Coordinates of C-alpha atoms and ligand atoms in Angstrom, one line a residue:
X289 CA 16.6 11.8 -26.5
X290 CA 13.9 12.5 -24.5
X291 CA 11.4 15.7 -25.1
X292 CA 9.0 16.9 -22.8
X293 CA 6.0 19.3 -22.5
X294 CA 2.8 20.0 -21.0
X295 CA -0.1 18.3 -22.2
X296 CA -2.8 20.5 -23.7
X297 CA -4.2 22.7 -21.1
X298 CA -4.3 19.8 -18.8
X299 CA -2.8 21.0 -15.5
X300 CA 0.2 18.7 -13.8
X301 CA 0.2 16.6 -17.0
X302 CA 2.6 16.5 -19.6
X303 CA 3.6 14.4 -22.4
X304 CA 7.1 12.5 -23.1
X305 CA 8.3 11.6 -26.5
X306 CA 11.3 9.0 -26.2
X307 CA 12.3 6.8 -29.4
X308 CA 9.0 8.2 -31.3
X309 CA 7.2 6.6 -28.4
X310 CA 4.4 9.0 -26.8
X311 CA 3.3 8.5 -23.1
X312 CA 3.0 10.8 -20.5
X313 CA 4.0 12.0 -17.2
X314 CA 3.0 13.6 -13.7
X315 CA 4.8 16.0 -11.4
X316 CA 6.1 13.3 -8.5
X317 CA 4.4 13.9 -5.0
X318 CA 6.7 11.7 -3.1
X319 CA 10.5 12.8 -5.0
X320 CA 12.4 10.0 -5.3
X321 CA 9.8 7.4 -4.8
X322 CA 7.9 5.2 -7.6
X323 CA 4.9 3.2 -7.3
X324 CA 5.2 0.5 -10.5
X325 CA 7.7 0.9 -12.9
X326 CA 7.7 4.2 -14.0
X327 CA 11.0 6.4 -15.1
X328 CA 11.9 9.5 -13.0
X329 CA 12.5 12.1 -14.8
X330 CA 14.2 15.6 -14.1
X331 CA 12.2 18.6 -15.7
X332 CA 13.2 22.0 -14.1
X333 CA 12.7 22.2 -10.6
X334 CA 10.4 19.0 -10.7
X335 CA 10.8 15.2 -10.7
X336 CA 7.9 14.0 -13.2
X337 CA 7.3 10.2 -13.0
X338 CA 6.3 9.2 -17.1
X339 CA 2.6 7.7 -16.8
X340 CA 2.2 4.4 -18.7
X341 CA -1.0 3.8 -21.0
X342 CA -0.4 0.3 -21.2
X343 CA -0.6 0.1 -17.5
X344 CA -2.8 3.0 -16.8
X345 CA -6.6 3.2 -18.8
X346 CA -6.6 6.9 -17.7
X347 CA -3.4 7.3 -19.5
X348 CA -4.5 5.7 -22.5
X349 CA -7.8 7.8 -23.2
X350 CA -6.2 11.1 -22.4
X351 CA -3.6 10.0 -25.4
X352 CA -6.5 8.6 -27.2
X353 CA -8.3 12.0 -27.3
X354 CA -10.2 12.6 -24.1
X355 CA -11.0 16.0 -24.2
X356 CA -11.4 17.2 -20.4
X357 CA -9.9 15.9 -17.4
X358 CA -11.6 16.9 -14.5
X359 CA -9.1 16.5 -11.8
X360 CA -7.2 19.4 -10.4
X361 CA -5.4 20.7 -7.3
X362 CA -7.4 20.5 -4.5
X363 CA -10.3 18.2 -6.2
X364 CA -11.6 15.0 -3.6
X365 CA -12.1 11.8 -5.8
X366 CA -13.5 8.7 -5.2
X367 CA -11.7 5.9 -6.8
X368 CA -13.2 2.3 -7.2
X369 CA -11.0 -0.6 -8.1
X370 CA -7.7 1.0 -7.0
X371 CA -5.8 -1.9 -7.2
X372 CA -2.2 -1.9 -6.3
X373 CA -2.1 2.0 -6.9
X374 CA -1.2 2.7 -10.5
X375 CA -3.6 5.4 -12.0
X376 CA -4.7 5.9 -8.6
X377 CA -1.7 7.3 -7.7
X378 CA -0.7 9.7 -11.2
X379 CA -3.9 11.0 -9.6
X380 CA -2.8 11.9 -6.3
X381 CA -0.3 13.2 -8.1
X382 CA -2.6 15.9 -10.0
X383 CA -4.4 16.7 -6.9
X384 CA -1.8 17.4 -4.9
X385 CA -1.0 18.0 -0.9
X386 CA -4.3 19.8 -0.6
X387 CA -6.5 17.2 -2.4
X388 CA -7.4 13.7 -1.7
X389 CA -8.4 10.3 -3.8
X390 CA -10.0 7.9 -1.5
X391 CA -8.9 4.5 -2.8
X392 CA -11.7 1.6 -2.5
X393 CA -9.9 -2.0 -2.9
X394 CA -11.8 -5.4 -2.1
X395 CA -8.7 -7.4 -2.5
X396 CA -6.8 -8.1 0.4
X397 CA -3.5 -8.6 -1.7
X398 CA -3.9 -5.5 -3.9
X399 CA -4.6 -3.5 -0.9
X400 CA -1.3 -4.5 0.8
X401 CA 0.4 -3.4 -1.8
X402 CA -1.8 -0.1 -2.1
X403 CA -1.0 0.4 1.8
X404 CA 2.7 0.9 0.9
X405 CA 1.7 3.5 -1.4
X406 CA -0.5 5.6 0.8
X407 CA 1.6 5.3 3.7
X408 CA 4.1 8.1 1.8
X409 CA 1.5 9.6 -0.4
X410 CA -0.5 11.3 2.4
X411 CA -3.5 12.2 0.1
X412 CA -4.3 8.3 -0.9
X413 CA -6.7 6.9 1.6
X414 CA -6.9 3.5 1.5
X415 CA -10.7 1.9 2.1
X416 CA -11.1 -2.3 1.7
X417 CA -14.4 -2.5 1.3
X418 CA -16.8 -3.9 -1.5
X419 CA -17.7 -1.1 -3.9
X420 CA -21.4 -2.5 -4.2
X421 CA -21.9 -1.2 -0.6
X422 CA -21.1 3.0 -0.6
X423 CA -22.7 3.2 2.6
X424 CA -20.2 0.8 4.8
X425 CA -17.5 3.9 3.7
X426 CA -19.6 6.8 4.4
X427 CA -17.6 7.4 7.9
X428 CA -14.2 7.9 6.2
X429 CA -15.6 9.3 2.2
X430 CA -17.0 12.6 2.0
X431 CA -18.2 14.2 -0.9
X432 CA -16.6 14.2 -4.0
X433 CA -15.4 16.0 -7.3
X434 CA -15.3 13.2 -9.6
X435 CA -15.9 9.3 -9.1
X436 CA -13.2 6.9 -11.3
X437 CA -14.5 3.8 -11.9
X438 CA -12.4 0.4 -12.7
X439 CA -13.6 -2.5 -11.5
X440 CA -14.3 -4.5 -14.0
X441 CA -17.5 -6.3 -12.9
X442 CA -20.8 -7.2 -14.9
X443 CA -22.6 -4.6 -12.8
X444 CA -20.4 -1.5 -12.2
X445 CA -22.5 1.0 -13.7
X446 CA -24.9 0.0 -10.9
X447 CA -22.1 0.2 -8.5
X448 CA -21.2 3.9 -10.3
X449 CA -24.4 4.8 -9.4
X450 CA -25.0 4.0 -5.9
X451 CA -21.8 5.4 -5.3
X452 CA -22.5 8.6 -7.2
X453 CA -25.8 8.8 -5.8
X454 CA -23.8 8.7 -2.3
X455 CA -20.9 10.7 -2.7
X456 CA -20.4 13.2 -6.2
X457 CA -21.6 16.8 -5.7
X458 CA -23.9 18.0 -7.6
X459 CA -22.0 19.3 -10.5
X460 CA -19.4 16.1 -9.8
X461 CA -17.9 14.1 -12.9
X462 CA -17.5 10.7 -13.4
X463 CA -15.4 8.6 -15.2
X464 CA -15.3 4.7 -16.1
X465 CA -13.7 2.3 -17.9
X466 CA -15.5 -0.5 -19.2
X467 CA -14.2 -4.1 -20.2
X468 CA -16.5 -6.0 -22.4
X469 CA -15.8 -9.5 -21.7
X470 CA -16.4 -8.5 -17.5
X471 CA -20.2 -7.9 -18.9
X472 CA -20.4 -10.7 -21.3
X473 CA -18.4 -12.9 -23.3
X474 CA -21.1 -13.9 -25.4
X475 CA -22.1 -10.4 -26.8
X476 CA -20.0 -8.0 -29.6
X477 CA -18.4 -5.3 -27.3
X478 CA -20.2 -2.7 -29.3
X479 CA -23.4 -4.0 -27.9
X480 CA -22.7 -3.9 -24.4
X481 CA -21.3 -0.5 -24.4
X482 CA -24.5 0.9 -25.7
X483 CA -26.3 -0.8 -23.5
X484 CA -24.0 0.2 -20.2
X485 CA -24.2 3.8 -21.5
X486 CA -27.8 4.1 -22.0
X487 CA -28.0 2.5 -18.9
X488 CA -26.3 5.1 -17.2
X489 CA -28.2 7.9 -19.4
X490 CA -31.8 6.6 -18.0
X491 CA -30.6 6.6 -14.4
X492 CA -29.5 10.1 -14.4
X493 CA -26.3 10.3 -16.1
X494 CA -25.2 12.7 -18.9
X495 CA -21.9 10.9 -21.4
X496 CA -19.9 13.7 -23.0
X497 CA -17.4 11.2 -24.2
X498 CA -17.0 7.6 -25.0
X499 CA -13.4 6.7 -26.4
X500 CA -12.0 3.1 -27.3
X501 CA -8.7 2.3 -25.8
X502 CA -7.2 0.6 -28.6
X503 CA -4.1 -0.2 -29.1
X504 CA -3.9 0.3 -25.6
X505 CA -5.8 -2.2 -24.2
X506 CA -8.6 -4.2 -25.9
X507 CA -12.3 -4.3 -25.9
X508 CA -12.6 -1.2 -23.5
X509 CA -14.2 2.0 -23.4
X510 CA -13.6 4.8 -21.5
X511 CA -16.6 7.0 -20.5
X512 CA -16.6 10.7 -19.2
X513 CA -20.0 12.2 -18.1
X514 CA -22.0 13.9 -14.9
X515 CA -24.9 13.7 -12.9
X516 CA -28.0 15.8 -15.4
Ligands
SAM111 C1 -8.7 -3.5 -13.5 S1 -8.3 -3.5 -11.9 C2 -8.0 -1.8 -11.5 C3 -6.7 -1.2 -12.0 C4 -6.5 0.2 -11.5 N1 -7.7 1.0 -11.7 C5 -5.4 1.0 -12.1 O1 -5.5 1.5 -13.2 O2 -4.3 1.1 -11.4 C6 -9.8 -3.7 -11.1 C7 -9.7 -3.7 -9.5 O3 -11.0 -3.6 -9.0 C8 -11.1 -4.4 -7.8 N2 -12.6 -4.6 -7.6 C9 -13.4 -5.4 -8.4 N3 -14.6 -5.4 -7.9 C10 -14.6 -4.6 -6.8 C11 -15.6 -4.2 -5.8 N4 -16.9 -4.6 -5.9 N5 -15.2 -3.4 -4.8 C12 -14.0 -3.0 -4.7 N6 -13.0 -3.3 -5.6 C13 -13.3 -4.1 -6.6 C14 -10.3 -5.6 -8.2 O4 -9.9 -6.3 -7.0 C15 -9.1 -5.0 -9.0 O5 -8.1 -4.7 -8.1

């Protein structure tokens, strides 16, 4: 049997219990549609689509105890690393008709398949375009709410920044996962979170949260902070 209800206060999220396993689930933009391979699932006059952590590292802090998520109707994101659409998409979920997530790719074959995706979920733009360069988007990004950051390269906070610096308003949130073996495979992850979090803390960056992603995925953290 399957039992559903909203998740904390957090608005279009709720959370699924099937079998004893938790997971979660968003209210489905596009009815009848799914982006990877999600469950629909009827839930009064909604169709949610359940939200996997093992696919999503969004997914997988908010079960792990993130304790704000700063998306809601109507917010503009800027999301870095979309890939073929996954978390980017639970987000255009949460933000609705009104809002929009403006999806940077760099891979040609991720951003064919994130084309499908955007081409019925109107508030998904996709932008190929390297994320080390915010300025070669500026004529199709405008300021945002919150920046999400997954790209999984040795220098992403950099890329967080210049992109932050760019784009987040002044009270704008970011969030970022990081992968320790992307940094370096030589080092204890322990070590290269501090150092990409104080990093970010003396370039103008506040953390409010840091939360491993075990047994989700391995050897990430999951940051949430804003601009001091
Ligand atoms: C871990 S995957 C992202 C998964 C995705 N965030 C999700 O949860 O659905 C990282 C993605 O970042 C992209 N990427 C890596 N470096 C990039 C860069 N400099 N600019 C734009 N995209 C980049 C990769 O091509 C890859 O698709």
């Amino acid at each position: 049997m399957v039992e559903i209800s909203e998740f904390k206060d957090f608005q279009g999220v709720y959370q699924v219990m099937e079998s004893g396993q938790r997971s979660l689930a968003t209210v489905n933009l596009a009815p009848g549609k799914k982006v990877y391979d999600e469950l629909l699932i009827k839930f009064k006059d909604e169709e949610l689509r359940t939200w996997n952590p093992f696919r999503s590292k969004l997914a997988a802090a908010l079960l792990n105890g993130l304790e704000e998520l700063p998306i809601k109707e109507g917010d503009q994101i800027l999301y870095l690393g979309a890939a073929s659409g996954t978390t980017s998409s639970h987000i255009s979920d949460i933000v609705g008709r009104k809002g929009r997530v403006y999806c940077v790719e760099f891979s040609p074959r991720a951003i064919r398949d994130l084309l499908t995706v955007c081409e019925y979920r109107k508030n998904m733009l996709p932008i190929l375009a390297d994320a080390r360069f915010p300025d070669r988007y500026s004529p199709l990004c405008g300021l945002v709410d919150l920046i999400y950051c997954d790209i999984a390269q040795p220098d992403q906070s950099k890329i967080l920044l210049d992109n932050a610096f760019t784009y987040l308003k002044p009270k704008g949130k970011i969030m970022m996962a990081i992968k320790a073996r992307s940094i370096d495979v030589t080092k204890p992850p322990a070590e290269i979170f501090k150092n990409e979090i104080e990093f970010l803390e003396e370039n103008g960056f506040i953390i409010t949260q840091k939360i491993r992603l075990e047994p989700y995925t391995a050897d990430h953290i999951f940051i949430l902070g804003s601009l001091k």
